[in-house]
């Protein structure tokens, strides 16, 4: 029998929407546009005739990663950055002074810094008439409406407004440093605040270097400090050879570790084979961390049709559900064998729901997220050449979408996050609309609450469930003990939301750095009217966000 080399496919974006693998050597990632046009090696078993080339390409990837993420190289970059910006050597991300400390120094501790009164205040799974008192950036009083709490500032909610806890988005690709033209800390966190998101966790890629060791984390924090409008924490990355770095990253405050089971789309963040993931799961279990996994199996994708061209159906066939199902099965069993904690990122295949439900019934510590694009968009409605819709795993058919909603309602899917994964307009190949060339990723950080509320209310799902899916549960899984609820002792991250307001999406008016979204022109329900971070309104001019660490928030 003649062996056939698998079809070659260009890569997609190297965030969580990444991973169209194959086999051409890549240059170092100073030129992301060039990388997007080139092939990247497949993370799959190769026919014997191609084995040598595959192994050479794998060695090339590791060389790129070791070069870009070299700790000594990063330390030199940190020193250069400090000199260039006049920063002292001990610059850190210590909590800034400001409104959160003013309350603790107030002359009259019977008076609150802020009091919010309204008929519809989030109280867990329902809304009730309440007064909320804020002092020192924390919620210190929740009383029935009419209690007469006194505050230096008082906000009376209109009858059409509801008070929500700030949303928690644990899946955001900010890309700074290195690919700030795709998105940066200032633009991403402005968009977050405008959408009612007050806490984001940044993924370890597509920044250069990737967040795979402590110097890279320190370097990223240098760019983030004093430039964030909401609170920002960081995930670490798990790649081949950095197992010794995982504990150090954990001790420096990352919230867990991200890995891919196939090519990530950028060579500086190589994927793990299943056995390597198992080794890292066993390692992080020793300090009770969390492994979050981009679960697609490249063997299934290897044998799928090539996505070349402007027809979305061809792209959809190139990313079969089976690729997710196989990889998720691997994560489940490796979690079972190690007893570690794991999390499935951006679930799009409803086929995987039964085995995930079984894993949970078996007592495995595994959770699952999905994203607004899988819950609102439909493959049947994607126009030819509309590469704004391209993401990996892909948006699937209507029947699949309905089953994902069922999985949310019955608790198999734990929560909803954006997987905000932007790129520049040219990387989306807008002139040609070729799904095989365009970088993958959906930008929706500012729109998530309105997208999900629009679809939820149509299904008779109340706003309290949406808050649970988009605030309470992601905060709990990430270990954010002071986020995700309007309750005593929690941060006063507040969102004034008008559920009956409507608007039409205009990409040019969003805070995202690049004006492209598959939701362009879509009519949505629900507007965020104000966002407060620890009791202070976000003004979109003065960054008051903090850099947060695991265990401190």
PDB file of C-alpha atoms in Angstrom, residues 67-352:
ATOM      1  CA  UNK A  67      15.309  30.981  21.943  1.00  0.00           C
ATOM      2  CA  UNK A  68      12.249  33.195  22.351  1.00  0.00           C
ATOM      3  CA  UNK A  69      11.491  32.092  25.928  1.00  0.00           C
ATOM      4  CA  UNK A  70      15.102  31.880  27.167  1.00  0.00           C
ATOM      5  CA  UNK A  71      15.125  33.223  30.769  1.00  0.00           C
ATOM      6  CA  UNK A  72      18.462  35.029  30.387  1.00  0.00           C
ATOM      7  CA  UNK A  73      17.276  36.723  27.205  1.00  0.00           C
ATOM      8  CA  UNK A  74      14.105  37.827  28.999  1.00  0.00           C
ATOM      9  CA  UNK A  75      16.055  39.155  31.985  1.00  0.00           C
ATOM     10  CA  UNK A  76      18.042  41.343  29.582  1.00  0.00           C
ATOM     11  CA  UNK A  77      14.766  42.579  28.078  1.00  0.00           C
ATOM     12  CA  UNK A  78      13.473  43.396  31.561  1.00  0.00           C
ATOM     13  CA  UNK A  79      16.625  45.363  32.391  1.00  0.00           C
ATOM     14  CA  UNK A  80      16.403  47.239  29.086  1.00  0.00           C
ATOM     15  CA  UNK A  81      12.733  48.040  29.684  1.00  0.00           C
ATOM     16  CA  UNK A  82      13.419  49.382  33.170  1.00  0.00           C
ATOM     17  CA  UNK A  83      16.251  51.610  31.900  1.00  0.00           C
ATOM     18  CA  UNK A  84      14.204  52.864  28.968  1.00  0.00           C
ATOM     19  CA  UNK A  85      11.258  53.793  31.179  1.00  0.00           C
ATOM     20  CA  UNK A  86      13.226  54.996  34.204  1.00  0.00           C
ATOM     21  CA  UNK A  87      11.894  52.261  36.468  1.00  0.00           C
ATOM     22  CA  UNK A  88      13.740  51.190  39.626  1.00  0.00           C
ATOM     23  CA  UNK A  89      15.020  47.629  39.754  1.00  0.00           C
ATOM     24  CA  UNK A  90      12.499  46.621  42.397  1.00  0.00           C
ATOM     25  CA  UNK A  91       9.421  47.834  40.495  1.00  0.00           C
ATOM     26  CA  UNK A  92       6.522  45.478  41.159  1.00  0.00           C
ATOM     27  CA  UNK A  93       2.777  45.419  41.000  1.00  0.00           C
ATOM     28  CA  UNK A  94       2.071  46.447  44.584  1.00  0.00           C
ATOM     29  CA  UNK A  95      -1.497  47.539  45.218  1.00  0.00           C
ATOM     30  CA  UNK A  96      -1.976  51.124  44.224  1.00  0.00           C
ATOM     31  CA  UNK A  97      -3.250  53.610  46.754  1.00  0.00           C
ATOM     32  CA  UNK A  98      -6.472  55.305  45.963  1.00  0.00           C
ATOM     33  CA  UNK A  99     -10.183  54.995  46.523  1.00  0.00           C
ATOM     34  CA  UNK A 100      -9.941  51.518  48.055  1.00  0.00           C
ATOM     35  CA  UNK A 101      -7.773  52.811  50.901  1.00  0.00           C
ATOM     36  CA  UNK A 102      -9.699  56.057  51.418  1.00  0.00           C
ATOM     37  CA  UNK A 103     -12.641  54.312  52.988  1.00  0.00           C
ATOM     38  CA  UNK A 104     -10.559  52.725  55.730  1.00  0.00           C
ATOM     39  CA  UNK A 105      -9.268  56.192  56.639  1.00  0.00           C
ATOM     40  CA  UNK A 106     -12.661  57.892  56.597  1.00  0.00           C
ATOM     41  CA  UNK A 107     -13.340  59.998  59.679  1.00  0.00           C
ATOM     42  CA  UNK A 108     -16.817  58.560  60.121  1.00  0.00           C
ATOM     43  CA  UNK A 109     -16.842  54.797  59.722  1.00  0.00           C
ATOM     44  CA  UNK A 110     -20.623  54.794  59.972  1.00  0.00           C
ATOM     45  CA  UNK A 111     -20.671  56.495  56.589  1.00  0.00           C
ATOM     46  CA  UNK A 112     -19.856  54.501  53.490  1.00  0.00           C
ATOM     47  CA  UNK A 113     -17.725  55.556  50.563  1.00  0.00           C
ATOM     48  CA  UNK A 114     -20.513  54.463  48.225  1.00  0.00           C
ATOM     49  CA  UNK A 115     -24.097  53.364  48.703  1.00  0.00           C
ATOM     50  CA  UNK A 116     -26.068  51.809  45.853  1.00  0.00           C
ATOM     51  CA  UNK A 117     -29.839  51.516  46.183  1.00  0.00           C
ATOM     52  CA  UNK A 118     -32.105  49.665  43.825  1.00  0.00           C
ATOM     53  CA  UNK A 119     -35.123  47.430  43.410  1.00  0.00           C
ATOM     54  CA  UNK A 120     -33.177  44.782  41.481  1.00  0.00           C
ATOM     55  CA  UNK A 121     -29.884  43.917  43.158  1.00  0.00           C
ATOM     56  CA  UNK A 122     -28.236  40.551  42.522  1.00  0.00           C
ATOM     57  CA  UNK A 123     -28.618  38.268  45.533  1.00  0.00           C
ATOM     58  CA  UNK A 124     -27.167  35.024  44.257  1.00  0.00           C
ATOM     59  CA  UNK A 125     -29.778  33.282  42.132  1.00  0.00           C
ATOM     60  CA  UNK A 126     -32.383  36.061  42.375  1.00  0.00           C
ATOM     61  CA  UNK A 127     -32.787  39.837  42.474  1.00  0.00           C
ATOM     62  CA  UNK A 128     -34.249  41.776  45.396  1.00  0.00           C
ATOM     63  CA  UNK A 129     -34.643  45.365  46.664  1.00  0.00           C
ATOM     64  CA  UNK A 130     -31.412  46.146  48.490  1.00  0.00           C
ATOM     65  CA  UNK A 131     -28.956  48.812  49.608  1.00  0.00           C
ATOM     66  CA  UNK A 132     -25.274  48.010  49.211  1.00  0.00           C
ATOM     67  CA  UNK A 133     -22.636  49.803  51.293  1.00  0.00           C
ATOM     68  CA  UNK A 134     -19.031  49.997  50.134  1.00  0.00           C
ATOM     69  CA  UNK A 135     -16.016  50.959  52.228  1.00  0.00           C
ATOM     70  CA  UNK A 136     -12.351  50.518  51.355  1.00  0.00           C
ATOM     71  CA  UNK A 137     -13.201  48.930  48.020  1.00  0.00           C
ATOM     72  CA  UNK A 138     -15.170  46.084  49.637  1.00  0.00           C
ATOM     73  CA  UNK A 139     -18.844  45.389  50.166  1.00  0.00           C
ATOM     74  CA  UNK A 140     -19.405  45.812  53.905  1.00  0.00           C
ATOM     75  CA  UNK A 141     -23.193  46.084  54.076  1.00  0.00           C
ATOM     76  CA  UNK A 142     -26.145  44.586  52.197  1.00  0.00           C
ATOM     77  CA  UNK A 143     -29.458  45.683  53.661  1.00  0.00           C
ATOM     78  CA  UNK A 144     -33.130  45.751  52.582  1.00  0.00           C
ATOM     79  CA  UNK A 145     -34.095  48.759  50.510  1.00  0.00           C
ATOM     80  CA  UNK A 146     -35.164  51.510  52.884  1.00  0.00           C
ATOM     81  CA  UNK A 147     -32.500  50.831  55.510  1.00  0.00           C
ATOM     82  CA  UNK A 148     -31.163  54.341  54.949  1.00  0.00           C
ATOM     83  CA  UNK A 149     -27.460  53.622  54.597  1.00  0.00           C
ATOM     84  CA  UNK A 150     -25.467  56.860  54.350  1.00  0.00           C
ATOM     85  CA  UNK A 151     -22.692  57.335  51.842  1.00  0.00           C
ATOM     86  CA  UNK A 152     -20.376  60.058  50.590  1.00  0.00           C
ATOM     87  CA  UNK A 153     -21.614  58.988  47.175  1.00  0.00           C
ATOM     88  CA  UNK A 154     -25.080  57.544  46.619  1.00  0.00           C
ATOM     89  CA  UNK A 155     -26.224  55.825  43.432  1.00  0.00           C
ATOM     90  CA  UNK A 156     -29.954  55.336  42.983  1.00  0.00           C
ATOM     91  CA  UNK A 157     -30.703  52.740  40.329  1.00  0.00           C
ATOM     92  CA  UNK A 158     -33.410  53.508  37.805  1.00  0.00           C
ATOM     93  CA  UNK A 159     -36.364  51.147  37.696  1.00  0.00           C
ATOM     94  CA  UNK A 160     -35.068  49.552  34.476  1.00  0.00           C
ATOM     95  CA  UNK A 161     -31.578  48.898  35.911  1.00  0.00           C
ATOM     96  CA  UNK A 162     -30.169  45.881  37.723  1.00  0.00           C
ATOM     97  CA  UNK A 163     -27.039  45.720  39.835  1.00  0.00           C
ATOM     98  CA  UNK A 164     -24.761  42.793  38.968  1.00  0.00           C
ATOM     99  CA  UNK A 165     -21.379  41.667  40.255  1.00  0.00           C
ATOM    100  CA  UNK A 166     -18.594  42.388  37.814  1.00  0.00           C
ATOM    101  CA  UNK A 167     -18.121  39.601  35.313  1.00  0.00           C
ATOM    102  CA  UNK A 168     -15.044  37.364  35.523  1.00  0.00           C
ATOM    103  CA  UNK A 169     -13.520  36.362  32.179  1.00  0.00           C
ATOM    104  CA  UNK A 170     -10.841  33.730  32.711  1.00  0.00           C
ATOM    105  CA  UNK A 171     -10.014  33.334  29.016  1.00  0.00           C
ATOM    106  CA  UNK A 172      -8.561  36.412  27.328  1.00  0.00           C
ATOM    107  CA  UNK A 173      -5.628  36.759  24.916  1.00  0.00           C
ATOM    108  CA  UNK A 174      -4.160  40.227  25.431  1.00  0.00           C
ATOM    109  CA  UNK A 175      -0.958  39.510  23.407  1.00  0.00           C
ATOM    110  CA  UNK A 176       1.224  42.198  24.985  1.00  0.00           C
ATOM    111  CA  UNK A 177       4.233  42.360  24.821  1.00  0.00           C
ATOM    112  CA  UNK A 178       5.257  41.239  21.373  1.00  0.00           C
ATOM    113  CA  UNK A 179       1.985  41.374  19.461  1.00  0.00           C
ATOM    114  CA  UNK A 180       0.430  44.514  20.897  1.00  0.00           C
ATOM    115  CA  UNK A 181      -0.867  45.460  17.453  1.00  0.00           C
ATOM    116  CA  UNK A 182      -3.327  42.575  17.897  1.00  0.00           C
ATOM    117  CA  UNK A 183      -4.462  43.749  21.347  1.00  0.00           C
ATOM    118  CA  UNK A 184      -2.833  45.330  24.398  1.00  0.00           C
ATOM    119  CA  UNK A 185      -3.553  45.744  28.086  1.00  0.00           C
ATOM    120  CA  UNK A 186      -5.089  49.211  27.791  1.00  0.00           C
ATOM    121  CA  UNK A 187      -7.416  48.434  24.881  1.00  0.00           C
ATOM    122  CA  UNK A 188      -8.416  44.986  26.183  1.00  0.00           C
ATOM    123  CA  UNK A 189      -9.249  46.176  29.681  1.00  0.00           C
ATOM    124  CA  UNK A 190     -11.196  49.186  28.413  1.00  0.00           C
ATOM    125  CA  UNK A 191     -13.268  46.779  26.334  1.00  0.00           C
ATOM    126  CA  UNK A 192     -13.712  44.531  29.349  1.00  0.00           C
ATOM    127  CA  UNK A 193     -14.973  47.373  31.539  1.00  0.00           C
ATOM    128  CA  UNK A 194     -17.354  48.573  28.830  1.00  0.00           C
ATOM    129  CA  UNK A 195     -18.819  45.063  28.741  1.00  0.00           C
ATOM    130  CA  UNK A 196     -19.194  44.736  32.508  1.00  0.00           C
ATOM    131  CA  UNK A 197     -16.092  42.551  32.962  1.00  0.00           C
ATOM    132  CA  UNK A 198     -14.060  43.632  35.992  1.00  0.00           C
ATOM    133  CA  UNK A 199     -11.577  40.750  36.193  1.00  0.00           C
ATOM    134  CA  UNK A 200      -9.712  39.036  33.348  1.00  0.00           C
ATOM    135  CA  UNK A 201      -7.120  36.277  33.337  1.00  0.00           C
ATOM    136  CA  UNK A 202      -4.626  36.602  30.496  1.00  0.00           C
ATOM    137  CA  UNK A 203      -3.522  33.565  28.508  1.00  0.00           C
ATOM    138  CA  UNK A 204       0.223  32.751  28.236  1.00  0.00           C
ATOM    139  CA  UNK A 205       0.205  33.261  24.447  1.00  0.00           C
ATOM    140  CA  UNK A 206       0.335  35.066  21.937  1.00  0.00           C
ATOM    141  CA  UNK A 207       2.691  37.384  23.755  1.00  0.00           C
ATOM    142  CA  UNK A 208       6.410  37.247  22.993  1.00  0.00           C
ATOM    143  CA  UNK A 209       7.862  35.744  25.111  1.00  0.00           C
ATOM    144  CA  UNK A 210       5.194  33.272  26.166  1.00  0.00           C
ATOM    145  CA  UNK A 211       4.477  33.100  29.898  1.00  0.00           C
ATOM    146  CA  UNK A 212       6.340  29.833  30.457  1.00  0.00           C
ATOM    147  CA  UNK A 213       8.855  30.889  33.135  1.00  0.00           C
ATOM    148  CA  UNK A 214       9.107  33.470  35.904  1.00  0.00           C
ATOM    149  CA  UNK A 215      11.164  36.048  33.940  1.00  0.00           C
ATOM    150  CA  UNK A 216       8.535  35.991  31.171  1.00  0.00           C
ATOM    151  CA  UNK A 217       5.816  36.583  33.770  1.00  0.00           C
ATOM    152  CA  UNK A 218       7.769  39.477  35.259  1.00  0.00           C
ATOM    153  CA  UNK A 219       8.301  40.944  31.801  1.00  0.00           C
ATOM    154  CA  UNK A 220       4.582  40.761  31.010  1.00  0.00           C
ATOM    155  CA  UNK A 221       3.717  42.446  34.304  1.00  0.00           C
ATOM    156  CA  UNK A 222       6.013  45.347  33.417  1.00  0.00           C
ATOM    157  CA  UNK A 223       3.816  46.118  30.404  1.00  0.00           C
ATOM    158  CA  UNK A 224       0.568  45.617  32.285  1.00  0.00           C
ATOM    159  CA  UNK A 225       1.249  47.684  35.393  1.00  0.00           C
ATOM    160  CA  UNK A 226      -0.377  51.124  35.332  1.00  0.00           C
ATOM    161  CA  UNK A 227      -2.132  50.241  32.043  1.00  0.00           C
ATOM    162  CA  UNK A 228      -5.136  48.181  33.154  1.00  0.00           C
ATOM    163  CA  UNK A 229      -8.674  49.465  33.702  1.00  0.00           C
ATOM    164  CA  UNK A 230      -9.845  46.260  35.407  1.00  0.00           C
ATOM    165  CA  UNK A 231      -8.066  43.671  37.543  1.00  0.00           C
ATOM    166  CA  UNK A 232      -5.794  41.316  35.599  1.00  0.00           C
ATOM    167  CA  UNK A 233      -4.281  37.975  36.550  1.00  0.00           C
ATOM    168  CA  UNK A 234      -2.181  35.554  34.520  1.00  0.00           C
ATOM    169  CA  UNK A 235      -2.120  31.918  33.465  1.00  0.00           C
ATOM    170  CA  UNK A 236       1.207  30.160  33.034  1.00  0.00           C
ATOM    171  CA  UNK A 237       2.021  27.909  30.100  1.00  0.00           C
ATOM    172  CA  UNK A 238       2.966  24.217  30.061  1.00  0.00           C
ATOM    173  CA  UNK A 239       5.232  23.343  27.138  1.00  0.00           C
ATOM    174  CA  UNK A 240       7.811  20.609  26.531  1.00  0.00           C
ATOM    175  CA  UNK A 241      10.763  20.969  28.880  1.00  0.00           C
ATOM    176  CA  UNK A 242       9.390  23.560  31.309  1.00  0.00           C
ATOM    177  CA  UNK A 243       8.110  21.192  34.004  1.00  0.00           C
ATOM    178  CA  UNK A 244      10.718  22.567  36.468  1.00  0.00           C
ATOM    179  CA  UNK A 245       9.307  26.080  35.891  1.00  0.00           C
ATOM    180  CA  UNK A 246       5.735  25.198  36.857  1.00  0.00           C
ATOM    181  CA  UNK A 247       6.185  25.327  40.627  1.00  0.00           C
ATOM    182  CA  UNK A 248       8.094  28.622  40.391  1.00  0.00           C
ATOM    183  CA  UNK A 249       5.318  30.161  38.289  1.00  0.00           C
ATOM    184  CA  UNK A 250       2.730  28.850  40.738  1.00  0.00           C
ATOM    185  CA  UNK A 251       4.606  30.400  43.663  1.00  0.00           C
ATOM    186  CA  UNK A 252       4.749  33.695  41.752  1.00  0.00           C
ATOM    187  CA  UNK A 253       0.964  33.796  41.500  1.00  0.00           C
ATOM    188  CA  UNK A 254      -0.246  32.317  38.212  1.00  0.00           C
ATOM    189  CA  UNK A 255      -3.727  30.810  38.404  1.00  0.00           C
ATOM    190  CA  UNK A 256      -2.846  27.564  36.628  1.00  0.00           C
ATOM    191  CA  UNK A 257      -1.305  26.289  33.417  1.00  0.00           C
ATOM    192  CA  UNK A 258      -2.423  26.220  29.812  1.00  0.00           C
ATOM    193  CA  UNK A 259      -1.393  23.524  27.343  1.00  0.00           C
ATOM    194  CA  UNK A 260      -2.258  22.495  23.799  1.00  0.00           C
ATOM    195  CA  UNK A 261      -2.632  18.952  22.532  1.00  0.00           C
ATOM    196  CA  UNK A 262      -1.775  20.037  18.993  1.00  0.00           C
ATOM    197  CA  UNK A 263       0.177  22.859  17.409  1.00  0.00           C
ATOM    198  CA  UNK A 264      -0.727  26.154  19.003  1.00  0.00           C
ATOM    199  CA  UNK A 265      -0.183  28.195  15.841  1.00  0.00           C
ATOM    200  CA  UNK A 266       2.978  29.888  17.152  1.00  0.00           C
ATOM    201  CA  UNK A 267       6.287  28.101  17.509  1.00  0.00           C
ATOM    202  CA  UNK A 268       7.266  29.790  20.757  1.00  0.00           C
ATOM    203  CA  UNK A 269       4.447  27.858  22.480  1.00  0.00           C
ATOM    204  CA  UNK A 270       4.893  24.174  21.518  1.00  0.00           C
ATOM    205  CA  UNK A 271       2.181  21.623  22.274  1.00  0.00           C
ATOM    206  CA  UNK A 272       2.367  18.717  24.710  1.00  0.00           C
ATOM    207  CA  UNK A 273       1.864  15.121  23.737  1.00  0.00           C
ATOM    208  CA  UNK A 274      -0.645  13.304  25.945  1.00  0.00           C
ATOM    209  CA  UNK A 275       2.092  11.577  27.950  1.00  0.00           C
ATOM    210  CA  UNK A 276       3.803  14.927  28.576  1.00  0.00           C
ATOM    211  CA  UNK A 277       0.494  16.415  29.715  1.00  0.00           C
ATOM    212  CA  UNK A 278       0.090  13.517  32.130  1.00  0.00           C
ATOM    213  CA  UNK A 279       3.547  14.180  33.574  1.00  0.00           C
ATOM    214  CA  UNK A 280       2.680  17.837  34.092  1.00  0.00           C
ATOM    215  CA  UNK A 281      -0.695  16.931  35.610  1.00  0.00           C
ATOM    216  CA  UNK A 282       1.125  14.754  38.127  1.00  0.00           C
ATOM    217  CA  UNK A 283       3.548  17.611  38.838  1.00  0.00           C
ATOM    218  CA  UNK A 284       0.927  20.304  39.410  1.00  0.00           C
ATOM    219  CA  UNK A 285      -1.117  17.976  41.612  1.00  0.00           C
ATOM    220  CA  UNK A 286       1.694  18.220  44.154  1.00  0.00           C
ATOM    221  CA  UNK A 287       0.860  21.895  44.669  1.00  0.00           C
ATOM    222  CA  UNK A 288      -2.868  21.733  43.787  1.00  0.00           C
ATOM    223  CA  UNK A 289      -2.778  23.815  40.635  1.00  0.00           C
ATOM    224  CA  UNK A 290      -5.081  23.595  37.605  1.00  0.00           C
ATOM    225  CA  UNK A 291      -4.335  22.453  34.034  1.00  0.00           C
ATOM    226  CA  UNK A 292      -6.473  24.093  31.349  1.00  0.00           C
ATOM    227  CA  UNK A 293      -6.389  22.349  27.992  1.00  0.00           C
ATOM    228  CA  UNK A 294      -6.986  23.227  24.355  1.00  0.00           C
ATOM    229  CA  UNK A 295      -8.380  19.796  23.502  1.00  0.00           C
ATOM    230  CA  UNK A 296      -8.268  18.898  19.811  1.00  0.00           C
ATOM    231  CA  UNK A 297      -6.612  15.750  18.479  1.00  0.00           C
ATOM    232  CA  UNK A 298      -4.333  16.438  15.542  1.00  0.00           C
ATOM    233  CA  UNK A 299      -4.570  12.879  14.224  1.00  0.00           C
ATOM    234  CA  UNK A 300      -8.245  13.455  13.438  1.00  0.00           C
ATOM    235  CA  UNK A 301      -7.486  16.853  11.908  1.00  0.00           C
ATOM    236  CA  UNK A 302      -4.617  15.328   9.915  1.00  0.00           C
ATOM    237  CA  UNK A 303      -7.053  13.110   8.076  1.00  0.00           C
ATOM    238  CA  UNK A 304      -9.744  15.731   7.564  1.00  0.00           C
ATOM    239  CA  UNK A 305     -10.211  17.696   4.316  1.00  0.00           C
ATOM    240  CA  UNK A 306      -8.073  20.759   3.629  1.00  0.00           C
ATOM    241  CA  UNK A 307      -9.948  23.992   4.573  1.00  0.00           C
ATOM    242  CA  UNK A 308      -8.709  25.967   1.558  1.00  0.00           C
ATOM    243  CA  UNK A 309     -11.125  28.467   0.004  1.00  0.00           C
ATOM    244  CA  UNK A 310     -13.942  30.801   0.979  1.00  0.00           C
ATOM    245  CA  UNK A 311     -16.647  28.182   1.708  1.00  0.00           C
ATOM    246  CA  UNK A 312     -17.254  27.860   5.438  1.00  0.00           C
ATOM    247  CA  UNK A 313     -18.558  24.307   5.160  1.00  0.00           C
ATOM    248  CA  UNK A 314     -15.132  23.196   3.895  1.00  0.00           C
ATOM    249  CA  UNK A 315     -13.460  24.764   6.919  1.00  0.00           C
ATOM    250  CA  UNK A 316     -15.991  23.113   9.228  1.00  0.00           C
ATOM    251  CA  UNK A 317     -15.182  19.691   7.764  1.00  0.00           C
ATOM    252  CA  UNK A 318     -11.489  20.345   8.418  1.00  0.00           C
ATOM    253  CA  UNK A 319     -12.173  20.631  12.183  1.00  0.00           C
ATOM    254  CA  UNK A 320     -14.413  17.607  12.929  1.00  0.00           C
ATOM    255  CA  UNK A 321     -16.103  17.095  16.281  1.00  0.00           C
ATOM    256  CA  UNK A 322     -14.151  13.877  16.593  1.00  0.00           C
ATOM    257  CA  UNK A 323     -10.953  15.879  17.013  1.00  0.00           C
ATOM    258  CA  UNK A 324     -12.373  17.408  20.174  1.00  0.00           C
ATOM    259  CA  UNK A 325     -13.954  14.185  21.382  1.00  0.00           C
ATOM    260  CA  UNK A 326     -10.700  12.211  21.161  1.00  0.00           C
ATOM    261  CA  UNK A 327      -8.663  14.884  22.912  1.00  0.00           C
ATOM    262  CA  UNK A 328     -11.236  15.395  25.659  1.00  0.00           C
ATOM    263  CA  UNK A 329     -11.229  11.644  26.287  1.00  0.00           C
ATOM    264  CA  UNK A 330      -7.453  11.861  26.752  1.00  0.00           C
ATOM    265  CA  UNK A 331      -7.805  14.708  29.253  1.00  0.00           C
ATOM    266  CA  UNK A 332     -10.468  12.820  31.200  1.00  0.00           C
ATOM    267  CA  UNK A 333      -8.416   9.649  31.514  1.00  0.00           C
ATOM    268  CA  UNK A 334      -5.151  11.424  32.341  1.00  0.00           C
ATOM    269  CA  UNK A 335      -7.043  13.408  34.984  1.00  0.00           C
ATOM    270  CA  UNK A 336      -8.430  10.143  36.341  1.00  0.00           C
ATOM    271  CA  UNK A 337      -4.988   8.489  36.468  1.00  0.00           C
ATOM    272  CA  UNK A 338      -3.236  11.401  38.173  1.00  0.00           C
ATOM    273  CA  UNK A 339      -6.034  12.703  40.417  1.00  0.00           C
ATOM    274  CA  UNK A 340      -5.162  16.237  39.287  1.00  0.00           C
ATOM    275  CA  UNK A 341      -7.461  19.171  38.561  1.00  0.00           C
ATOM    276  CA  UNK A 342      -8.229  19.923  34.911  1.00  0.00           C
ATOM    277  CA  UNK A 343     -10.395  22.169  32.785  1.00  0.00           C
ATOM    278  CA  UNK A 344     -11.581  21.890  29.172  1.00  0.00           C
ATOM    279  CA  UNK A 345     -11.327  25.125  27.225  1.00  0.00           C
ATOM    280  CA  UNK A 346     -13.864  26.459  24.680  1.00  0.00           C
ATOM    281  CA  UNK A 347     -16.046  23.365  24.223  1.00  0.00           C
ATOM    282  CA  UNK A 348     -17.742  23.374  20.824  1.00  0.00           C
ATOM    283  CA  UNK A 349     -18.591  19.680  20.314  1.00  0.00           C
ATOM    284  CA  UNK A 350     -21.811  18.637  22.019  1.00  0.00           C
ATOM    285  CA  UNK A 351     -20.791  15.005  21.373  1.00  0.00           C
ATOM    286  CA  UNK A 352     -18.393  15.277  24.308  1.00  0.00           C
TER     287      UNK A 352
END
